Coordinates of C-alpha atoms in Angstrom, one line a residue:
M100 CA 75.2 22.7 -3.4
F101 CA 76.4 21.2 -0.5
I102 CA 79.6 20.8 1.0
L103 CA 80.6 18.9 3.5
V104 CA 84.2 18.6 4.3
M105 CA 86.2 16.0 7.1
T106 CA 89.5 16.4 8.2
V107 CA 91.9 13.2 9.9
T108 CA 95.1 12.7 10.8
Y109 CA 97.0 9.5 11.3
S110 CA 98.9 11.1 14.7
S111 CA 96.9 10.5 17.9
L112 CA 94.5 12.9 19.0
E113 CA 96.8 14.0 21.4
Q114 CA 98.9 15.4 19.5
C115 CA 99.7 19.0 18.6
Y116 CA 102.7 19.3 17.0
F117 CA 104.8 17.6 14.1
Q118 CA 107.1 15.8 14.2
P119 CA 108.8 14.0 11.6
E120 CA 109.0 10.4 12.5
I121 CA 104.9 11.1 13.0
M122 CA 103.6 12.3 9.7
N123 CA 100.3 14.0 10.1
W124 CA 98.7 13.3 7.0
H125 CA 95.3 15.4 6.2
F126 CA 92.2 13.8 5.4
S127 CA 89.1 16.2 3.1
L128 CA 86.0 14.7 2.2
L129 CA 83.3 17.1 0.3
F130 CA 79.6 16.6 0.9
L131 CA 78.3 18.6 -2.3
L132 CA 74.9 19.2 -2.8
G133 CA 74.1 20.9 -6.4
T134 CA 70.5 22.0 -6.4
L135 CA 68.4 23.6 -8.6
T136 CA 65.4 24.3 -9.4
S137 CA 62.9 25.6 -12.7
V138 CA 59.5 26.7 -11.7
C139 CA 58.2 27.9 -13.6
S140 CA 45.3 15.8 -1.2
Q141 CA 47.0 13.2 -0.9
F142 CA 47.4 12.0 2.5
N143 CA 51.4 11.4 3.8
F144 CA 51.5 6.9 4.3
Y145 CA 55.2 7.7 5.0
P146 CA 56.0 9.5 8.5
L147 CA 59.7 8.3 8.4
E148 CA 59.9 10.8 6.0
E149 CA 58.5 13.4 7.8
L150 CA 60.8 12.8 10.7
S151 CA 63.4 13.2 7.8
S152 CA 62.2 16.6 6.6
D153 CA 62.1 17.9 9.6
V154 CA 65.3 18.0 10.2
G155 CA 65.9 19.8 7.6
I156 CA 63.2 22.1 8.7
Q157 CA 64.8 22.0 12.3
V158 CA 68.2 23.2 10.6
F159 CA 66.0 25.9 8.4
N160 CA 65.0 27.9 11.8
Q161 CA 68.6 28.3 13.3
I162 CA 69.8 29.5 9.8
V163 CA 66.7 32.0 9.6
K164 CA 67.3 33.1 12.7
A165 CA 70.3 34.5 12.2
K166 CA 69.5 35.8 8.7
P167 CA 66.1 37.3 9.8
Q168 CA 66.2 39.4 6.9
D169 CA 68.1 37.5 4.1
N170 CA 66.5 34.8 1.2
V171 CA 67.4 31.5 2.7
V172 CA 66.1 28.1 0.4
V173 CA 67.3 24.9 1.8
S174 CA 66.9 21.4 0.3
P175 CA 65.1 19.5 3.8
H176 CA 65.5 16.9 1.8
G177 CA 69.3 16.9 0.7
I178 CA 70.4 17.6 4.3
A179 CA 68.3 14.6 6.1
S180 CA 70.7 12.8 2.8
V181 CA 74.0 13.7 3.9
L182 CA 73.0 13.1 7.8
G183 CA 71.9 9.7 6.8
V184 CA 75.7 9.3 4.9
L185 CA 77.2 10.0 7.8
Q186 CA 75.0 8.5 9.6
L187 CA 76.1 5.2 8.4
G188 CA 79.6 6.3 8.8
A189 CA 79.5 7.1 12.9
D190 CA 79.6 4.8 15.7
G191 CA 80.2 5.6 19.5
K192 CA 78.3 8.5 20.8
T193 CA 79.0 10.4 17.0
K194 CA 76.3 8.2 15.7
K195 CA 73.9 8.6 19.0
Q196 CA 74.1 12.2 18.2
L197 CA 73.1 11.4 14.8
T198 CA 70.1 9.4 15.4
T199 CA 68.9 11.7 18.5
M200 CA 68.5 14.5 15.5
M201 CA 67.6 12.3 13.1
R202 CA 65.4 10.2 15.3
Y203 CA 65.7 6.6 13.0
S204 CA 68.5 5.3 12.0
V205 CA 68.9 4.0 8.4
N206 CA 70.1 0.3 10.0
G207 CA 66.9 0.4 11.9
A208 CA 66.7 -1.6 15.0
E209 CA 69.8 -3.3 16.7
N210 CA 67.8 -6.5 17.7
P211 CA 64.0 -6.4 15.9
P212 CA 61.4 -8.0 16.6
R213 CA 60.4 -11.3 14.8
A214 CA 57.2 -10.5 13.9
A215 CA 56.2 -7.5 13.0
G216 CA 52.8 -5.0 14.3
S217 CA 51.2 -6.0 17.2
K218 CA 50.9 -4.0 20.7
E219 CA 54.3 -5.7 22.1
E220 CA 56.0 -5.8 19.3
T221 CA 56.0 -2.2 19.2
S222 CA 56.4 -1.5 22.8
Q223 CA 60.0 -2.6 22.6
L224 CA 60.4 0.7 20.4
S225 CA 62.1 3.9 21.9
P226 CA 58.9 6.2 21.6
D227 CA 60.2 8.0 19.4
H228 CA 60.4 5.3 16.7
Q229 CA 56.8 3.8 18.5
Q230 CA 55.8 8.0 16.6
V231 CA 56.9 6.6 13.2
L232 CA 53.8 3.8 13.2
R233 CA 50.7 5.8 12.7
G234 CA 48.0 5.1 10.2
P235 CA 46.5 2.3 8.6
P236 CA 47.3 -1.1 9.9
V237 CA 48.0 -2.1 6.4
V238 CA 51.0 1.2 6.4
H239 CA 51.1 0.4 9.8
R240 CA 53.0 -3.1 9.1
I241 CA 54.7 -1.8 6.4
Q242 CA 56.2 1.2 8.7
F243 CA 57.1 -1.4 11.9
E244 CA 58.7 -3.8 8.8
N245 CA 60.6 -1.2 7.2
L246 CA 61.8 0.5 10.5
C247 CA 62.5 -3.2 12.0
Y248 CA 64.6 -4.4 9.6
G249 CA 65.9 -1.4 7.4
V250 CA 64.8 2.2 8.3
G251 CA 67.1 2.5 4.6
K252 CA 64.6 0.2 2.5
A253 CA 62.4 2.3 3.4
L254 CA 64.5 5.5 2.0
K255 CA 65.2 3.8 -1.2
K256 CA 61.2 3.2 -1.9
I257 CA 60.8 7.1 -0.7
N258 CA 63.5 8.5 -3.4
R259 CA 62.4 6.1 -6.1
L260 CA 58.5 7.6 -5.6
I261 CA 60.1 11.0 -6.0
V262 CA 62.1 10.2 -9.1
S263 CA 59.0 8.2 -10.5
K264 CA 57.5 9.2 -14.0
K265 CA 54.3 8.9 -12.9
N266 CA 55.0 12.6 -11.6
K267 CA 55.3 14.2 -14.8
D268 CA 57.1 16.7 -12.6
I269 CA 61.1 16.3 -13.4
V270 CA 63.0 14.8 -10.2
T271 CA 66.7 13.3 -10.6
I272 CA 68.7 12.9 -7.2
A273 CA 71.9 11.3 -8.4
N274 CA 74.9 10.8 -5.6
A275 CA 78.6 9.7 -6.3
V276 CA 81.8 9.3 -3.7
F277 CA 85.2 10.4 -5.9
A278 CA 88.0 8.7 -4.0
K279 CA 91.1 8.9 -4.5
S280 CA 92.8 6.0 -6.1
G281 CA 93.3 3.5 -3.7
F282 CA 92.1 4.7 -0.4
K283 CA 90.1 1.9 1.3
M284 CA 87.1 2.6 2.9
E285 CA 85.2 -0.5 4.9
V286 CA 83.3 -2.7 3.0
P287 CA 79.9 -2.0 4.6
F288 CA 79.8 1.6 4.0
V289 CA 79.9 1.5 0.6
T290 CA 78.3 -1.1 0.1
R291 CA 75.2 0.0 2.0
N292 CA 76.0 3.4 0.7
K293 CA 75.5 2.3 -3.1
E294 CA 72.0 -0.1 -0.9
V295 CA 70.6 3.0 0.3
F296 CA 71.5 5.7 -1.5
Q297 CA 72.2 4.7 -4.9
C298 CA 75.7 6.1 -4.8
S299 CA 78.3 4.8 -7.0
V300 CA 82.1 4.9 -6.4
K301 CA 84.7 7.0 -9.0
S302 CA 88.3 6.8 -9.0
V303 CA 90.2 10.2 -9.5
D304 CA 93.9 11.6 -8.9
F305 CA 93.5 14.5 -6.0
E306 CA 97.2 15.1 -6.5
D307 CA 96.3 16.8 -9.8
P308 CA 93.9 19.2 -8.3
N309 CA 92.3 20.9 -11.7
T310 CA 92.2 17.6 -13.2
A311 CA 90.1 16.2 -10.3
C312 CA 87.9 19.6 -10.5
D313 CA 86.9 19.2 -13.7
S314 CA 86.3 15.4 -13.5
I315 CA 84.0 16.5 -10.4
N316 CA 81.9 19.4 -12.0
Q317 CA 81.5 17.7 -15.4
W318 CA 79.3 14.8 -13.2
V319 CA 77.6 17.4 -11.9
K320 CA 76.7 19.7 -15.0
N321 CA 75.5 16.5 -16.6
E322 CA 73.8 15.6 -13.6
T323 CA 71.7 18.6 -13.4
R324 CA 71.6 19.0 -17.5
G325 CA 73.4 21.6 -17.0
M326 CA 72.5 24.0 -14.8
I327 CA 75.2 23.7 -12.3
D328 CA 78.5 23.5 -13.7
Q329 CA 81.1 23.6 -10.8
V330 CA 80.9 22.8 -8.0
V331 CA 84.7 22.2 -6.5
A332 CA 87.7 25.1 -7.0
P333 CA 91.0 23.5 -7.6
D334 CA 91.8 25.4 -4.3
D335 CA 88.8 22.8 -2.1
I336 CA 90.4 19.3 -2.7
D337 CA 94.9 18.5 -3.1
S338 CA 96.9 15.8 -2.6
L339 CA 96.0 15.4 0.4
T340 CA 92.1 15.0 0.1
R341 CA 91.1 11.2 -0.2
L342 CA 87.5 11.3 -1.1
V343 CA 84.6 14.1 -2.4
L344 CA 81.3 12.7 -1.8
V345 CA 78.3 14.3 -4.3
N346 CA 74.7 14.8 -4.5
A347 CA 73.3 16.7 -6.6
V348 CA 69.5 16.8 -6.7
Y349 CA 67.8 18.4 -10.2
F350 CA 64.1 19.9 -9.9
K351 CA 62.2 21.3 -12.8
G352 CA 57.8 21.8 -12.1
L353 CA 56.1 22.7 -14.6
W354 CA 52.5 24.8 -13.0
K355 CA 49.4 22.9 -13.4
S356 CA 47.5 26.4 -14.0
R357 CA 50.1 28.2 -15.9
F358 CA 50.7 32.3 -15.2
R359 CA 50.7 33.9 -18.9
P360 CA 53.4 36.0 -19.4
E361 CA 50.8 38.9 -20.6
N362 CA 49.5 39.1 -17.4
T363 CA 53.5 39.6 -15.6
K364 CA 53.2 43.3 -14.3
K365 CA 55.8 45.1 -11.7
R366 CA 53.9 45.8 -8.5
P367 CA 55.1 46.8 -5.2
F368 CA 56.6 43.9 -2.2
H369 CA 57.4 45.1 1.0
G370 CA 61.0 43.9 1.8
A371 CA 62.1 42.5 5.5
D372 CA 64.3 45.3 5.3
G373 CA 61.2 48.7 5.4
K374 CA 61.8 48.7 1.9
I375 CA 59.4 48.7 -1.3
Y376 CA 60.6 47.3 -4.3
Q377 CA 59.1 46.5 -7.3
V378 CA 59.5 43.2 -9.1
P379 CA 57.8 41.5 -11.5
M380 CA 54.7 39.4 -9.8
L381 CA 53.0 36.7 -12.1
S382 CA 49.2 36.9 -11.7
Q383 CA 46.6 34.7 -12.5
L384 CA 42.7 34.0 -12.1
S385 CA 42.3 30.2 -11.0
I386 CA 41.0 27.2 -8.7
F387 CA 43.7 27.2 -5.8
R388 CA 43.1 25.2 -2.6
C389 CA 44.1 27.7 0.3
G390 CA 43.3 28.7 3.8
T391 CA 43.8 30.3 6.7
T392 CA 45.6 29.2 10.1
S393 CA 46.7 30.2 13.1
T394 CA 50.0 30.2 15.6
P395 CA 49.3 28.6 19.0
N396 CA 49.5 31.7 20.5
E397 CA 46.9 32.5 18.0
L398 CA 49.2 35.0 15.0
W399 CA 47.3 34.1 11.5
Y400 CA 48.7 33.1 8.8
N401 CA 47.6 31.9 5.0
I402 CA 48.2 29.5 3.0
I403 CA 47.6 28.3 -0.4
E404 CA 49.1 25.3 -2.8
L405 CA 50.7 25.6 -6.5
P406 CA 50.3 21.9 -7.9
Y407 CA 52.8 21.0 -10.6
H408 CA 51.1 19.9 -13.6
G409 CA 52.1 15.8 -12.3
E410 CA 49.8 16.5 -9.4
M411 CA 52.0 14.5 -7.5
I412 CA 54.6 18.0 -6.6
S413 CA 53.3 20.9 -5.3
M414 CA 54.4 24.0 -3.7
L415 CA 53.0 25.9 -0.3
I416 CA 53.2 29.6 0.1
A417 CA 52.4 30.5 3.6
L418 CA 52.5 34.6 4.8
P419 CA 51.2 36.3 7.9
T420 CA 47.5 37.9 7.4
E421 CA 48.5 41.2 9.2
N422 CA 51.8 42.9 7.7
T423 CA 52.7 44.1 11.2
T424 CA 53.4 40.7 11.8
P425 CA 56.6 39.2 11.2
L426 CA 57.3 36.5 9.1
S427 CA 60.2 35.2 11.8
A428 CA 56.8 34.9 14.0
I429 CA 55.5 31.8 11.9
I430 CA 58.2 30.0 11.1
P431 CA 59.1 28.5 14.7
H432 CA 55.7 26.6 14.3
I433 CA 56.1 24.8 11.0
S434 CA 56.8 21.3 10.9
T435 CA 55.8 18.5 8.4
K436 CA 53.2 18.1 11.4
T437 CA 52.2 21.3 10.8
I438 CA 51.9 21.5 6.7
G439 CA 49.9 18.3 6.7
S440 CA 47.4 19.7 8.4
W441 CA 47.5 22.7 5.6
M442 CA 47.1 19.8 3.3
T443 CA 43.5 18.3 5.4
T444 CA 42.2 21.9 6.2
M445 CA 42.7 23.8 2.7
V446 CA 39.8 24.7 0.4
A447 CA 40.1 25.0 -3.3
K448 CA 38.2 28.4 -4.0
R449 CA 38.5 30.3 -7.3
V450 CA 41.3 33.1 -6.2
Q451 CA 43.2 35.6 -8.4
V452 CA 46.5 34.6 -7.3
I453 CA 50.3 37.4 -7.0
L454 CA 53.3 36.3 -6.9
P455 CA 56.8 37.5 -7.6
K456 CA 58.9 36.1 -10.4
F457 CA 61.6 35.7 -8.8
T458 CA 65.1 33.4 -8.7
A459 CA 67.0 32.8 -5.3
V460 CA 70.2 31.5 -4.4
A461 CA 71.5 31.1 -1.2
E462 CA 74.5 29.8 0.6
T463 CA 74.9 29.1 4.1
D464 CA 77.5 27.0 6.5
L465 CA 75.9 24.9 7.8
K466 CA 78.0 23.8 11.0
D467 CA 76.7 26.1 13.4
P468 CA 73.2 25.5 13.0
L469 CA 73.5 21.4 13.5
K470 CA 75.8 22.3 16.7
A471 CA 72.5 24.3 17.9
L472 CA 70.8 21.1 17.6
G473 CA 72.9 19.0 19.2
I474 CA 74.9 17.7 16.5
T475 CA 79.0 18.3 18.2
D476 CA 81.2 15.5 19.0
M477 CA 81.6 15.0 14.8
F478 CA 82.7 18.7 14.3
D479 CA 85.8 17.9 17.1
E480 CA 88.4 16.4 16.5
S481 CA 89.2 15.1 19.2
K482 CA 85.7 13.4 19.9
S483 CA 83.9 12.5 16.2
N484 CA 84.0 8.5 15.6
F485 CA 84.3 7.9 12.0
A486 CA 84.6 4.2 12.2
K487 CA 82.7 2.8 10.3
I488 CA 84.2 4.8 7.1
T489 CA 87.7 4.0 7.8
R490 CA 89.4 2.1 11.2
T491 CA 92.4 3.5 9.9
E492 CA 92.3 7.3 10.3
G493 CA 90.4 9.6 12.4
L494 CA 87.9 12.0 10.8
H495 CA 85.8 14.7 11.7
V496 CA 83.6 17.2 9.6
S497 CA 85.3 21.1 9.7
H498 CA 82.3 21.9 7.4
V499 CA 78.5 21.5 6.3
L500 CA 78.2 24.9 3.8
Q501 CA 74.8 24.6 1.2
K502 CA 74.4 26.4 -1.8
T503 CA 70.6 26.4 -3.3
K504 CA 68.7 28.1 -5.9
I505 CA 65.6 28.2 -7.1
E506 CA 63.6 29.8 -9.8
V507 CA 59.8 30.6 -10.1
S508 CA 58.8 32.1 -13.3
E509 CA 55.1 32.0 -15.7
D510 CA 56.1 28.7 -17.1
G511 CA 53.9 25.5 -17.4
T512 CA 51.3 23.1 -19.0
K513 CA 49.2 24.7 -21.4
A514 CA 45.9 26.0 -20.4
S515 CA 43.0 24.2 -19.4
A516 CA 39.7 24.3 -20.3
A517 CA 39.0 24.8 -16.3
T518 CA 41.1 27.3 -16.2
T519 CA 39.6 29.4 -18.9
A520 CA 36.3 28.8 -18.3
I521 CA 37.4 30.3 -15.1
L522 CA 38.7 33.6 -16.2
I523 CA 35.4 34.4 -17.3
A524 CA 33.3 34.3 -14.6
R525 CA 31.4 37.6 -13.3
S526 CA 31.2 37.5 -9.4
S527 CA 34.5 38.9 -7.9
P528 CA 37.1 36.6 -6.6
P529 CA 39.1 36.5 -3.0
W530 CA 42.8 37.8 -3.7
F531 CA 45.7 36.0 -2.1
I532 CA 48.4 38.9 -2.7
V533 CA 52.3 38.0 -1.9
D534 CA 53.4 40.9 -1.7
R535 CA 55.7 40.9 1.3
P536 CA 58.3 38.6 3.0
F537 CA 56.5 35.0 2.9
V538 CA 57.4 30.9 3.2
F539 CA 57.8 28.7 0.8
F540 CA 57.7 24.7 0.2
I541 CA 57.9 22.2 -2.1
R542 CA 57.1 18.9 -0.8
H543 CA 55.8 15.6 -2.5
N544 CA 53.2 14.9 -1.6
P545 CA 52.4 10.8 -1.5
T546 CA 55.9 10.8 0.7
G547 CA 55.1 13.6 2.4
T548 CA 58.8 14.7 1.2
I549 CA 60.1 18.7 1.9
L550 CA 62.5 19.1 -1.7
F551 CA 63.0 22.6 -1.1
M552 CA 61.7 25.1 1.4
G553 CA 62.8 28.6 1.9
Q554 CA 61.7 32.3 2.5
I555 CA 62.0 34.8 0.2
N556 CA 62.0 38.9 2.1
K557 CA 63.4 40.4 -1.3
P558 CA 62.7 39.1 -4.8

């Protein structure tokens, strides 16, 4: 659940008191991202999406600094989508700060070269944009064209791949703008959001908060298949609300190799608070890709990939090798580039995996993390510039809230023959025991998109 609140006033920015002849109209924009994960190697050909996911990872790092002992769950893809929508509506320094943070523009280069792919043409791009252009020549050319002639086209392709039925696992992404009847937005902002984010516009009556909330919540309930039934309350909106932007993300992944319910037993989990908790632990013996790596300062940690049955999406888990190494010591060193290196270095092994069965719900205000990363003007009433949303009113963001839920259980497809054969192997396998704080990532492997990530300190 993502809530982004923007306010606007018709009065001048210097006006700080009420005058009868200058009516102060407040404009509220709520951005709600409902996320639910019901959880029972390929190379990344889209470095653009690596940049997109890195934005969310940077925000995550800021959050865990403030909450080192809490469970934290976020959707990097959702965060990048929200910032992308804002970028489309921003102008001036506000847009520059968003673009600097994201390292790409949804609208692509301002003055793209006439042809694509040459060294001379590439040199016209900024160093950060040049970093995007990596990979085989054919892929390089596609990336260059996407960058120069509309990053939005690339984002659209990425979203299409993420929700493709070829994944087998269920991923749905839906976007909508609930607008007050008669409220006027800039046409390019509306059409561009529809093109890039497939965002539809729906009319509601914010004069009646109860009815408006019912409409919004029913839409979210439908898009999340009944798993999220309330994202806004009547207190969140009033007669002065103009827009409510909603982005619902739903994911249900079934394990490729199922954890049998009869193997689930209570085992000790050593929480970040120093306490020992008895929690249900999933267990199975199968073949998984795993390995051990280290941070630049040589703190070692273990990694494992647990694929879902479509093999397009995986859960990656990392935890310190030594019990004495805190999770907070390795998290700052993880980026999409790091995760990409995991995918090329992990090797398949027959391993006994023990993993907590858990549900984690986290609600976080992203305002301070974003400000710490340099996105400040959009929160400042005197500096924000969202003229590309509307030119008749001055908008600024007052809150960015995210609520995310993830469930991990035994559910999956039927046990495969390979798994059955492995279960009767006589040799003693290595163990991968997740009995202390860990960080996880749910990754769409063909694009490198990080759909969800989190730190679990107490299942």
